[in-house]
CSV table of C-alpha atoms (C1' of nucleotides) in Angstrom, one decimal:
chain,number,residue,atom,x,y,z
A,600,UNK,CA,93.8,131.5,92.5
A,601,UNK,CA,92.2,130.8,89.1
A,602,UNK,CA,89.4,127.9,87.9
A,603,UNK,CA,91.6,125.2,87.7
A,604,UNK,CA,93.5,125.7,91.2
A,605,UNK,CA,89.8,126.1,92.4
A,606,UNK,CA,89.1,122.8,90.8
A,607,UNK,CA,92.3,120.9,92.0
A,608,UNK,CA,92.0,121.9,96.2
A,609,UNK,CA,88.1,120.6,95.8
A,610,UNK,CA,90.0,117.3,94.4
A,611,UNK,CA,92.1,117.3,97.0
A,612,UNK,CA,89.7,118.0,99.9
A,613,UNK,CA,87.4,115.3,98.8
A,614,UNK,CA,90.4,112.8,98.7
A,615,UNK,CA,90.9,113.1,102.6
A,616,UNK,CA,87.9,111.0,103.7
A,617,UNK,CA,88.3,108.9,100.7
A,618,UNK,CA,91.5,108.2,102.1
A,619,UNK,CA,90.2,107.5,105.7
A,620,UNK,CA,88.0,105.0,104.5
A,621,UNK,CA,90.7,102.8,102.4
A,622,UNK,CA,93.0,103.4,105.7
A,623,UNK,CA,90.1,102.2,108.3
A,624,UNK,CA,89.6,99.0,105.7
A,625,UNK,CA,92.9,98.4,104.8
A,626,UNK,CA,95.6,95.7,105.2
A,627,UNK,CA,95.3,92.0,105.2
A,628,UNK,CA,93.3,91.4,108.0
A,629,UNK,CA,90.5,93.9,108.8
A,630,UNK,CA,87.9,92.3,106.4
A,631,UNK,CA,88.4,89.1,107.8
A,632,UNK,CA,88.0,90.2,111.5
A,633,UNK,CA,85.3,92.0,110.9
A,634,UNK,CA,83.6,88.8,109.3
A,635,UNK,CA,84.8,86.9,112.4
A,636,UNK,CA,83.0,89.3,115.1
A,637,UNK,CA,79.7,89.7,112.5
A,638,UNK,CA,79.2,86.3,114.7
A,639,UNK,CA,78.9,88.2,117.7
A,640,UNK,CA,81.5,88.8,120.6
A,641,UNK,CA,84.3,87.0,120.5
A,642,UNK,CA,87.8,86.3,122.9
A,643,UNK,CA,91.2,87.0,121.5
A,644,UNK,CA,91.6,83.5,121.2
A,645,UNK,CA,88.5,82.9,119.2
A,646,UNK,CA,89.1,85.3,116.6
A,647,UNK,CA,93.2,83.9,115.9
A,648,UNK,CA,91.4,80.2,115.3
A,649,UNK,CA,88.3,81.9,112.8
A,650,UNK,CA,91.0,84.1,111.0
A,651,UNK,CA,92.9,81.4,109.3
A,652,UNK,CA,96.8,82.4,109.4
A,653,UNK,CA,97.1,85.4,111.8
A,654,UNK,CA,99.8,85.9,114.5
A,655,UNK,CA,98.9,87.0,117.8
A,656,UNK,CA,100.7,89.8,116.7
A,657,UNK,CA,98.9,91.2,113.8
A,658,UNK,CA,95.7,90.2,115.9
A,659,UNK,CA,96.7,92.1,118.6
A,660,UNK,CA,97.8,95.5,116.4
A,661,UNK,CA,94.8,94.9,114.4
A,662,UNK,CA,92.3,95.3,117.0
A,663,UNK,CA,94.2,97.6,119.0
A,664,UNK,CA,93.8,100.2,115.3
A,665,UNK,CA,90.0,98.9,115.2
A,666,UNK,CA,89.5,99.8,118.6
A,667,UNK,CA,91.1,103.1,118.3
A,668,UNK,CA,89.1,103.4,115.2
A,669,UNK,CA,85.7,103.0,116.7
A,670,UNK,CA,84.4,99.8,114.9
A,671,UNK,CA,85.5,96.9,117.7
A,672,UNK,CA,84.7,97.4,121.2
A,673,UNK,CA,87.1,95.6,124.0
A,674,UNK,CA,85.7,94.2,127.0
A,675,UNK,CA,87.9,92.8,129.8
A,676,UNK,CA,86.0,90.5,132.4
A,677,UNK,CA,88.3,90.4,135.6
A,678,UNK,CA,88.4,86.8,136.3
A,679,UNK,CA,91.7,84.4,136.8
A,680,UNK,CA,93.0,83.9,134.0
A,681,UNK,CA,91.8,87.3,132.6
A,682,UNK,CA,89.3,87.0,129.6
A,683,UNK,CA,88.9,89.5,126.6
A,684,UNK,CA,86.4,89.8,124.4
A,685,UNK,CA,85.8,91.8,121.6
A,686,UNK,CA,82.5,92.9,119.7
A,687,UNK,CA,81.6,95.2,117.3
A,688,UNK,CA,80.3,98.6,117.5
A,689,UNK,CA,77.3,100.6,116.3
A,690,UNK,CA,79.5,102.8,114.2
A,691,UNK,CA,81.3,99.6,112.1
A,692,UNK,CA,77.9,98.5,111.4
A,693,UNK,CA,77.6,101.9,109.2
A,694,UNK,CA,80.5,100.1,107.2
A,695,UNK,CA,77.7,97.7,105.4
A,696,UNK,CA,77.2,100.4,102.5
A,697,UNK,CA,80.5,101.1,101.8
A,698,UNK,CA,81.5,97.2,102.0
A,699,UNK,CA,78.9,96.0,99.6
A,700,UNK,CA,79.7,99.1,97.0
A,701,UNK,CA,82.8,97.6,97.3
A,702,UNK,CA,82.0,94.2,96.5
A,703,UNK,CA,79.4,95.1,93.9
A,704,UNK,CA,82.2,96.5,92.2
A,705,UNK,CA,84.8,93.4,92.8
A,706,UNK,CA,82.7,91.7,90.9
A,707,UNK,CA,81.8,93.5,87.9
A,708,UNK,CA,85.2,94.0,87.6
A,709,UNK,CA,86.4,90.4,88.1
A,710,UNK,CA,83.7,89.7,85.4
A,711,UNK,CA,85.4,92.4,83.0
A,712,UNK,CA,89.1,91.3,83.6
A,713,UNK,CA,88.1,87.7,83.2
A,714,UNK,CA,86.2,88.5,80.0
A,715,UNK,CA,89.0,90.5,78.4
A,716,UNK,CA,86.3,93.5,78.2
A,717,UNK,CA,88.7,95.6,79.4
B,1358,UNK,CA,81.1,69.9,107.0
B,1359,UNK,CA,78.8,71.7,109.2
B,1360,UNK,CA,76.6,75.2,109.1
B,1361,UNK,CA,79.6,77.5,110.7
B,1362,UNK,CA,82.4,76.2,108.2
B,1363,UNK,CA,79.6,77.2,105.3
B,1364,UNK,CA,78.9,80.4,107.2
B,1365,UNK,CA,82.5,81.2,106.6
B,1366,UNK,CA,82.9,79.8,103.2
B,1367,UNK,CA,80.4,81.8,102.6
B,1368,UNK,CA,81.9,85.0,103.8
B,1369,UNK,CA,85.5,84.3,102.5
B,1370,UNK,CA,84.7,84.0,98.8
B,1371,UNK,CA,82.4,87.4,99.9
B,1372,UNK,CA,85.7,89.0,100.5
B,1373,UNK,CA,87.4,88.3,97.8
B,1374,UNK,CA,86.5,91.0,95.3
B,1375,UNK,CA,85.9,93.4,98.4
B,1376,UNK,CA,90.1,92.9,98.2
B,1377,UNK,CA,90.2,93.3,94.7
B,1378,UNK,CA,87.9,96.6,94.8
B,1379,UNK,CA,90.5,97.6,97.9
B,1380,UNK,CA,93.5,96.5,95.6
B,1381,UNK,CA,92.3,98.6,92.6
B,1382,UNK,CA,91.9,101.9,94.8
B,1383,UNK,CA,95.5,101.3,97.3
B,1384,UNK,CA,98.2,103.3,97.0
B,1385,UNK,CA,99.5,107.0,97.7
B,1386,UNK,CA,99.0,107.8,94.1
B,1387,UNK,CA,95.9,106.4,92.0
B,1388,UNK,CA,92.9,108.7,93.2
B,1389,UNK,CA,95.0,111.5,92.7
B,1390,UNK,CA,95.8,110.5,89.0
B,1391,UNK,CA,92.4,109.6,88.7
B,1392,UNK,CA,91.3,112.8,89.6
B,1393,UNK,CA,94.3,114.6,87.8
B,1394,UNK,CA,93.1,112.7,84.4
B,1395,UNK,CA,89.0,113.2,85.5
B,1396,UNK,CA,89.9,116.7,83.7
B,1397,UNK,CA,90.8,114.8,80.6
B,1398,UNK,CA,93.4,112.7,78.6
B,1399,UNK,CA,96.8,114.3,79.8
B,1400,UNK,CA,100.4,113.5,79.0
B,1401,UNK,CA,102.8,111.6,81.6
B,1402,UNK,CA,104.7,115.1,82.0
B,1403,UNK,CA,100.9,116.8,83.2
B,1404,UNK,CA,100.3,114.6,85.0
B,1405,UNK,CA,103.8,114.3,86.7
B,1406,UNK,CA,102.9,118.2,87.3
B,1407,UNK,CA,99.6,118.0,88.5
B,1408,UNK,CA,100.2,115.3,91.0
B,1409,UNK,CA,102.2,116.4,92.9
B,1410,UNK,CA,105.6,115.2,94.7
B,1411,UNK,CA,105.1,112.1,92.7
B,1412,UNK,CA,107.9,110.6,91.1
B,1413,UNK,CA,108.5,109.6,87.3
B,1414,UNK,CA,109.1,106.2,89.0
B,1415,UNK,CA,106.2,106.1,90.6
B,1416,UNK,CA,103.5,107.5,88.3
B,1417,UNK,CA,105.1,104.9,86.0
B,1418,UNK,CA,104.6,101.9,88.3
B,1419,UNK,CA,100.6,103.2,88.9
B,1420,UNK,CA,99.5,104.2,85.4
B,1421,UNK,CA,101.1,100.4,84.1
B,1422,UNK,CA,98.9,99.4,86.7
B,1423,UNK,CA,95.7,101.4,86.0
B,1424,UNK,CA,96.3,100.1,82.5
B,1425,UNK,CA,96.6,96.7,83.4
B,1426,UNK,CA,93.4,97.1,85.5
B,1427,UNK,CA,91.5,98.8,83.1
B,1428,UNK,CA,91.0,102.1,84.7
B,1429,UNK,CA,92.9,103.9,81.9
B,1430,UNK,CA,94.0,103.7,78.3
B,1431,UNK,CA,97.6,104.6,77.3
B,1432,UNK,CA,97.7,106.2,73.6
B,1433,UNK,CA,100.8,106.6,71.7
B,1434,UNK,CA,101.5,109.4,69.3
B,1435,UNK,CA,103.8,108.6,66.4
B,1436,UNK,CA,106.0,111.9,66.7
B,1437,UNK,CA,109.2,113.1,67.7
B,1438,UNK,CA,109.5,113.4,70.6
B,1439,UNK,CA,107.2,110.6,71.2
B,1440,UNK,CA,103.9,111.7,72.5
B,1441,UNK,CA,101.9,109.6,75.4
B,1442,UNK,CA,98.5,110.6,76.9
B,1443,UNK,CA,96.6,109.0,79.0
B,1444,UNK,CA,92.8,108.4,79.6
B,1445,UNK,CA,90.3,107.4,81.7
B,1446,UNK,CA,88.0,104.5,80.0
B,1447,UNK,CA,84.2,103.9,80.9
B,1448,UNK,CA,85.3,101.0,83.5
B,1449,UNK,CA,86.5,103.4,85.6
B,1450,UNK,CA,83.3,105.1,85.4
B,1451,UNK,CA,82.4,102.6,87.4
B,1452,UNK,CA,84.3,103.2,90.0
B,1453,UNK,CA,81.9,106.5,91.0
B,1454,UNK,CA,79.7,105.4,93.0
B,1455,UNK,CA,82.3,103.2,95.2
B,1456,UNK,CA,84.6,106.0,95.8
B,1457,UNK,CA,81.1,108.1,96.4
B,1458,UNK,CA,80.5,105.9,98.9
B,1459,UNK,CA,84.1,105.7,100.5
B,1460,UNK,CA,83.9,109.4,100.8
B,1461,UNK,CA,80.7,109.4,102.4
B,1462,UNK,CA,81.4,107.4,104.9
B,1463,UNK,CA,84.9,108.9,105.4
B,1464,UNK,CA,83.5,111.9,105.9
B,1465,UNK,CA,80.7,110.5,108.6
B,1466,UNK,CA,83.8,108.6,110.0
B,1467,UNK,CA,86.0,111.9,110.7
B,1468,UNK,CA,82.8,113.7,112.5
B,1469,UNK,CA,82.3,111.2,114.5
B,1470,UNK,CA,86.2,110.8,115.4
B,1471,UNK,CA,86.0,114.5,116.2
B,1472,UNK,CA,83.2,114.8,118.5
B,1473,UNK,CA,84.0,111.9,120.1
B,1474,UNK,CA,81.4,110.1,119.6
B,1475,UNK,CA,83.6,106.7,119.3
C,853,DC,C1',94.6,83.1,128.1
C,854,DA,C1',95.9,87.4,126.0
C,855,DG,C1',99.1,89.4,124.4
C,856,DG,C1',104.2,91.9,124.2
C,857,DA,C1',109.2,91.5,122.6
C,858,DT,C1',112.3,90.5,119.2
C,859,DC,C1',114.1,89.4,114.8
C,860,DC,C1',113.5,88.9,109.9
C,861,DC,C1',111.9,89.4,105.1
C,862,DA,C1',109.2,91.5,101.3
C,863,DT,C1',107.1,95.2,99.3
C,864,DA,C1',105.8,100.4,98.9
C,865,DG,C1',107.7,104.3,98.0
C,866,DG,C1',111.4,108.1,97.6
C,867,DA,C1',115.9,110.2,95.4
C,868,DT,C1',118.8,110.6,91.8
C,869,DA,C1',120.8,109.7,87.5
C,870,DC,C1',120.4,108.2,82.9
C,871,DT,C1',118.5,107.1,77.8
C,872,DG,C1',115.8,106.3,73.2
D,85,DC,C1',109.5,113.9,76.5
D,86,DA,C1',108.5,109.6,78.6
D,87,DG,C1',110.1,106.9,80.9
D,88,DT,C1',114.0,103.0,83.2
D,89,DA,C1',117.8,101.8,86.4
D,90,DT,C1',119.8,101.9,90.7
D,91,DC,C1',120.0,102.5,95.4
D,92,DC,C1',117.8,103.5,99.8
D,93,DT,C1',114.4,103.8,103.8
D,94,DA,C1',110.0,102.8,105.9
D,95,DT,C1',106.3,99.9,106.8
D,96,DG,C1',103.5,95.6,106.6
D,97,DG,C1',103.6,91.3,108.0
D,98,DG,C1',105.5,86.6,109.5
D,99,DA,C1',108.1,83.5,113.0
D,100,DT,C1',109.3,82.5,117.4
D,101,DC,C1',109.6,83.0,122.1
D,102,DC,C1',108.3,85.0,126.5
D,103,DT,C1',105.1,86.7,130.5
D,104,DG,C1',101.3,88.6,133.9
DNA sequence: CAGGATCCCATAGGATACTG
DNA sequence: CAGTATCCTATGGGATCCTG
C-alpha cells in the first residue's frame, strides 16, 4: 500500500463518525423535537401540537430512531388511558457543541450566499 | 402573543441555518469529494476514480451543487479535449471545524453505542 | 391517548447508454 | 474527457383511517 492509499483509508475512516453524526441529526424532524423536549418531558401528544406539521407517524418513527439512538428517553406511566412521555437524555445534551458549530456555520454561510461573496 | 410562542420563535429561526449547515454536508457523496479534492484541484475523471462507486451522474449532480454552494470552484481549460478541474475555495475552509466537530462527537456517539452505555 | 396499518407521492441515488 | 439522457428502485415523508 503506498502514501496516497495510506492517505485515502485515513479519509475514509474518519468519514464513518462524521457520517453517524449527520445520520443521528438528520431528516426533517429531529431538530425540531429536540427543541420541543429542550422544554422538559413531554407526552406523545404534546410534542405532535409543538412540532408544527408532523404525522403521528413520522412522530412515532422519529422517536422510536431517537430512542434507539440514546438522545430521548421513553417513559410509560401505567394508568387508564396509558400515558407516554418522553424526555431527553444526558447523552443528547453532548449534541449542544456539534449543534451550535453547526449553526455558527448556517450563518456565516447564509451571510456569504446572500452577499454574493461566494 | 405570549412567552412560549416567543420561546419557540425563538428556536425555529435558530434552526434554520442548523438545516442549511445539515443541507450543505447531506448526501452519500460530498465529504467524500471533499476529501478526494482536500488533496488538490482534480479533474471530474480523478475524482470519478478516487470516489469510489460514484456515478458520472451523480458526481455531476454534487459538484453543480458544491459549486452552487460555494464549497468549490469549477475551472475550465480551453483544450481539446476540454479540460475541467475542480477546487476547493476558502469557504469551505470553513467548514473544518463543523465537520471537526461532527466527527468528534460521532466518534463519542459510537463508543458509547458500543459499550452500552445508552 | 399513543400509536400502527395502509396507501401514495416526491426525491435520492443507481445502471446504462450516448454525445460535443 | 466531461458530462447528459433515460429508466429504474429505494427511501423519506404525507394523508387517512384504525385500535388497545
Amino acid at each position: 500500500m503506498e502514501t496516497t492509499d495510506l492517505k485515502h483509508q485515513e479519509c475514509i475512516s474518519t468519514l464513518r463518525p462524521i457520517r453517524d453524526a449527520l445520520d443521528v441529526l438528520n431528516g426533517k424532524w429531529k431538530l425540531p423535537i429536540i427543541v420541543a423536549l429542550t422544554f422538559g418531558e413531554k407526552r406523545f401528544g404534546e410534542i405532535s401540537r409543538e412540532v408544527h406539521g408532523i404525522t403521528d407517524r413520522m412522530l412515532s418513527k422519529e422517536l422510536r430512531d431517537m430512542e434507539v439512538n440514546g438522545l430521548v428517553k421513553r417513559k410509560v406511566y401505567d394508568t387508564y388511558p396509558v400515558k407516554v412521555t418522553y424526555i431527553l437524555t444526558p447523552h443528547s445534551q453532548t449534541l449542544g457543541g456539534v449543534i451550535e458549530s453547526l449553526r455558527n456555520w448556517g450563518e456565516l454561510h447564509r451571510k456569504k450566499i446572500l452577499s454574493g461573496e461566494v
